[in-house]
Coordinates of N, CA, C and O in Angstrom, one line a residue:
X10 N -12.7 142.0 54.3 CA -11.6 141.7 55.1 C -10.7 140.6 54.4 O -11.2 139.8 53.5
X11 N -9.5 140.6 55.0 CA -8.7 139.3 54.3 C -7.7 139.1 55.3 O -7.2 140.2 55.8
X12 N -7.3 138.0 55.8 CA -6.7 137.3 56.7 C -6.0 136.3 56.3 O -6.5 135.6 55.4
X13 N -4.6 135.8 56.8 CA -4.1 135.1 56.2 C -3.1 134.2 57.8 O -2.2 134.8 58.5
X14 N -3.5 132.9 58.0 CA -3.4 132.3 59.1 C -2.7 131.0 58.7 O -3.0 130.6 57.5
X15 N -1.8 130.2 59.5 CA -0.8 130.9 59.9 C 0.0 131.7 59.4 O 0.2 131.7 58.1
X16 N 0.8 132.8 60.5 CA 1.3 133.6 59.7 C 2.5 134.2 60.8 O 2.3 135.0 61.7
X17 N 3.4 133.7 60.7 CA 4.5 132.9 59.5 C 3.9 131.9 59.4 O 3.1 131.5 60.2
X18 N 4.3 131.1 58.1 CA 3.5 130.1 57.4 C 4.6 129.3 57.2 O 5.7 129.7 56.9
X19 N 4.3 127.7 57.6 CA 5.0 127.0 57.6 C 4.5 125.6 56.6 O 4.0 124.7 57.2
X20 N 4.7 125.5 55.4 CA 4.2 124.1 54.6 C 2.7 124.9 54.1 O 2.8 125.3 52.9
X21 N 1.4 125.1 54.9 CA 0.3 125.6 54.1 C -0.5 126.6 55.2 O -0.6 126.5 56.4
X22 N -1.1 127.4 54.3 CA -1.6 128.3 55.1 C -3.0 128.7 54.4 O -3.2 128.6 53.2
X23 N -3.8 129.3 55.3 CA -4.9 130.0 54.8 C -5.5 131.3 54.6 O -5.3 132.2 55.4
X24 N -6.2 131.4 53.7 CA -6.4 132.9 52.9 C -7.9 133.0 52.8 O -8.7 132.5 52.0
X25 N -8.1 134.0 54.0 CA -9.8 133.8 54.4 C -9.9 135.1 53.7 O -9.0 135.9 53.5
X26 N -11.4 135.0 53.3 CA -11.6 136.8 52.8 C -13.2 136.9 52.8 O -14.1 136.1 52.6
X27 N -13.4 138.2 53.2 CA -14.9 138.8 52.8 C -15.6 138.7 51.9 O -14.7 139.0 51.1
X28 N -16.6 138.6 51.1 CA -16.6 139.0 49.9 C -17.9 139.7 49.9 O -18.8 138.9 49.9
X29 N -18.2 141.3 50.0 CA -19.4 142.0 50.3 C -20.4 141.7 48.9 O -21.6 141.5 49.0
X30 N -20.0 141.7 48.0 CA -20.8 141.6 47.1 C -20.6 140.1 46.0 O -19.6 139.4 46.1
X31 N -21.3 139.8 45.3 CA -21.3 138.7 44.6 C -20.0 139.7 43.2 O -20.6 140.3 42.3
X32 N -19.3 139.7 43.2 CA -18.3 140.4 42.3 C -16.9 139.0 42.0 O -16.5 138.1 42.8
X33 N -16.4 139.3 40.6 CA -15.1 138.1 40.8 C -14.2 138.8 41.6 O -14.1 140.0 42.0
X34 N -13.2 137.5 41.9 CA -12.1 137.8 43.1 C -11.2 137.4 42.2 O -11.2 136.4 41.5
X35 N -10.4 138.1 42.3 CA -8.8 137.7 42.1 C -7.9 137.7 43.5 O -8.1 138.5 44.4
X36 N -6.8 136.5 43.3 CA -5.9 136.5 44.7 C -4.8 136.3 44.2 O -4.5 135.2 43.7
X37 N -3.9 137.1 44.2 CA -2.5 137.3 43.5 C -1.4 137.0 44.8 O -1.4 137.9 45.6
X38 N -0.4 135.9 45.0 CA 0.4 136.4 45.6 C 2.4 136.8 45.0 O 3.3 136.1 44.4
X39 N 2.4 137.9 45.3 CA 4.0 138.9 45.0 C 5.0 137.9 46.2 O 4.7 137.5 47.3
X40 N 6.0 137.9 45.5 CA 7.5 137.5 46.6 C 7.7 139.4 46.5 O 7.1 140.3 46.0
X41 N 9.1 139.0 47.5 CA 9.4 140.1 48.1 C 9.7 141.6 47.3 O 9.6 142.8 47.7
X42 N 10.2 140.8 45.8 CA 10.8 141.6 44.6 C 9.6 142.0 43.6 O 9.9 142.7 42.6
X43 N 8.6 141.6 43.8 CA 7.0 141.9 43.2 C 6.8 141.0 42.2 O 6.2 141.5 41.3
X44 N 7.2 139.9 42.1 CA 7.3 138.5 41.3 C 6.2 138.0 41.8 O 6.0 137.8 43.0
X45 N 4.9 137.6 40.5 CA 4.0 137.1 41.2 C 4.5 135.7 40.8 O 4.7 135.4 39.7
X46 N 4.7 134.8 42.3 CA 4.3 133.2 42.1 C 3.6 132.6 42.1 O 3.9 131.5 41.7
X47 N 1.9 132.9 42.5 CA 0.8 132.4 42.4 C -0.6 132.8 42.0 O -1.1 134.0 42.3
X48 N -1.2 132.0 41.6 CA -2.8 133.3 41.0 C -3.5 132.7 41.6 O -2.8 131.7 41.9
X49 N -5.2 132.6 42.2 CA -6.3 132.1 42.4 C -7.1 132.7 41.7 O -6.6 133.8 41.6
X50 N -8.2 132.7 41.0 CA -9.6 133.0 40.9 C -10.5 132.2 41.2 O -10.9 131.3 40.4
X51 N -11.0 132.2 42.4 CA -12.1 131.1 42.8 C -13.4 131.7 42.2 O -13.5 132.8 41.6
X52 N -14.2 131.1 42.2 CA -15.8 131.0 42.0 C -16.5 131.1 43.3 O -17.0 130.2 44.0
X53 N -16.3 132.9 43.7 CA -17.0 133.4 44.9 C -18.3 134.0 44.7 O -18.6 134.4 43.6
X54 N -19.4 134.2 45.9 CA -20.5 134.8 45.8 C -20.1 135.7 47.1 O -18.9 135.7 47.5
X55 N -21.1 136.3 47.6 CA -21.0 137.1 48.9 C -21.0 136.0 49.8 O -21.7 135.0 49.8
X56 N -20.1 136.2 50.6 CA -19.8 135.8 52.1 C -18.2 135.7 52.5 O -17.3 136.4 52.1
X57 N -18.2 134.4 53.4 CA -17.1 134.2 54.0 C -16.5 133.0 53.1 O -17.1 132.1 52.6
X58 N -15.1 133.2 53.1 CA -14.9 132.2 51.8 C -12.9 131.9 52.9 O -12.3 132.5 53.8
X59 N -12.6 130.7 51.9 CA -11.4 130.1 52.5 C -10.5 129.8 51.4 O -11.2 129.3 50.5
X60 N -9.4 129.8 51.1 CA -8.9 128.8 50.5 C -7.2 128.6 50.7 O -6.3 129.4 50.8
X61 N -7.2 127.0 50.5 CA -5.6 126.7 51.5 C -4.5 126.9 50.5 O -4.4 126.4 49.3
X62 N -3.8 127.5 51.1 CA -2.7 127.4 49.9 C -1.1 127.0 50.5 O -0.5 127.5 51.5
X63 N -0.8 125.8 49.4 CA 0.8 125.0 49.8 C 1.7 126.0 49.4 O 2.0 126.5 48.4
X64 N 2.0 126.1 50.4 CA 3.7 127.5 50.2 C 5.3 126.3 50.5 O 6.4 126.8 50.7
X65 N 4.8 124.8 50.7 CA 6.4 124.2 50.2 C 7.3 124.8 49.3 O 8.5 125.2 49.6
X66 N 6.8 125.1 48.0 CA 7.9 125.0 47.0 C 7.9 126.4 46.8 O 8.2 126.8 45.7
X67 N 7.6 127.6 47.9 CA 8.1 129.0 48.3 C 9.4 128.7 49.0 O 9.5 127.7 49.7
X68 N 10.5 129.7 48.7 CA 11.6 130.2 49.5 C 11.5 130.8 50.6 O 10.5 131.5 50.6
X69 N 12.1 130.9 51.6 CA 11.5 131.5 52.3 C 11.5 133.3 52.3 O 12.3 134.0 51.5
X70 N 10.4 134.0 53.3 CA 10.8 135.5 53.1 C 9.7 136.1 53.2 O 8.9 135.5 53.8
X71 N 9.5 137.3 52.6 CA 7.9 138.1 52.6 C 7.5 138.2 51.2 O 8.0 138.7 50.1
X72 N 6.5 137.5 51.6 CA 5.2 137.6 50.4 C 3.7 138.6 50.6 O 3.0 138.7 51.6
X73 N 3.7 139.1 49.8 CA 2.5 140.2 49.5 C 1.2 139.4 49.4 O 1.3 138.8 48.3
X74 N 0.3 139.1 49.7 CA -1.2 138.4 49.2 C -1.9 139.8 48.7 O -1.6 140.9 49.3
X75 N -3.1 139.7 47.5 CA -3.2 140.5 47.1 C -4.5 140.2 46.4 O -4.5 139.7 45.3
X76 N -5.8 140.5 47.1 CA -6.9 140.5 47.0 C -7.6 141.5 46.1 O -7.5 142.6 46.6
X77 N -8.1 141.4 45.1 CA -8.7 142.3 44.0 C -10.3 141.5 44.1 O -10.4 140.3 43.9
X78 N -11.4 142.5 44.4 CA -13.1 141.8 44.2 C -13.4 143.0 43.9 O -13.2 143.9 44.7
X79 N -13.9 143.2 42.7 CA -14.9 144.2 41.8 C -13.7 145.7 41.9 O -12.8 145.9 41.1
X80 N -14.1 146.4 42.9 CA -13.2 148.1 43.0 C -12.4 147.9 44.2 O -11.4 148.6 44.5
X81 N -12.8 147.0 44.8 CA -11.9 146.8 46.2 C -10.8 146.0 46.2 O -10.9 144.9 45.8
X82 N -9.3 146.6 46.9 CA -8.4 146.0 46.1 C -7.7 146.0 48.2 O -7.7 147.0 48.9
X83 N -7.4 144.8 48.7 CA -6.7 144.8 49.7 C -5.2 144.1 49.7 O -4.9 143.2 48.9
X84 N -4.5 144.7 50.5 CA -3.1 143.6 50.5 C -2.6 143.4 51.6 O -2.2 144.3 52.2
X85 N -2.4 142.1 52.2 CA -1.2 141.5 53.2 C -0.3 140.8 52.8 O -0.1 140.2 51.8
X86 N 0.4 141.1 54.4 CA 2.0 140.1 54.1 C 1.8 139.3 54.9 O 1.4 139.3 56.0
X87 N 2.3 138.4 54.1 CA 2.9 136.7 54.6 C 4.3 136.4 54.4 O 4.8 136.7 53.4
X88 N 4.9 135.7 55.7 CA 5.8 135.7 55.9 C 6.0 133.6 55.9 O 5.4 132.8 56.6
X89 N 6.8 133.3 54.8 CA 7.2 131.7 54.6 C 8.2 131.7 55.7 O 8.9 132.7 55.8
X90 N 8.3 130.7 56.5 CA 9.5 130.1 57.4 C 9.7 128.6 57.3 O 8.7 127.9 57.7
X91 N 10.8 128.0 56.8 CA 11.0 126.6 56.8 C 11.6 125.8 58.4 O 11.7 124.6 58.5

C-alpha cells in the first residue's frame, strides 16, 4: 500500500508505504508535466515504513508519488496547496 497524508499538502506531508518483502524501494515524485522533482531511496526491510517529505519549495498543483519495491510499481497523487 502507499498513502500519502495530508493530502492536499500544505508545507510537509507523509509518504507511508507497505513494504511486503525486504526488496529496495524507490520513491520518485513527477510534477504535473512528468518532471521528476524529488527521489528517495530509503533503507527499507519488510513492514510499515514513513517518510516526511518538505513540499515548501514545490509550486503549487498535482504531483504524482511513485513507489517502485522489487516488481511492484504503485502511484498516487498529491495535490501542493499554499
Amino acid at each position: 500500500t502507499l498513502k500519502i497524508y495530508p493530502n492536499p499538502v500544505i508545507g510537509q506531508s507523509t509518504i507511508e508505504f507497505y513494504n511486503t518483502r525486504d526488496v529496495e524501494v524507490n520513491i520518485s515524485i513527477y510534477n504535473s508535466i512528468g518532471m521528476l522533482v524529488k527521489e528517495f531511496s530509503p533503507e527499507t526491510g519488510a513492514g510499515v515504513h514513513q517518510i516526511a517529505v518538505n513540499t515548501q519549495d514545490f509550486e503549487n498543483g498535482i504531483y504524482f508519488v511513485k513507489l517502485n519495491a522489487g516488481d511492484e510499481t504503485l502511484t498516487r497523487k498529491m495535490t501542493i496547496v499554499k
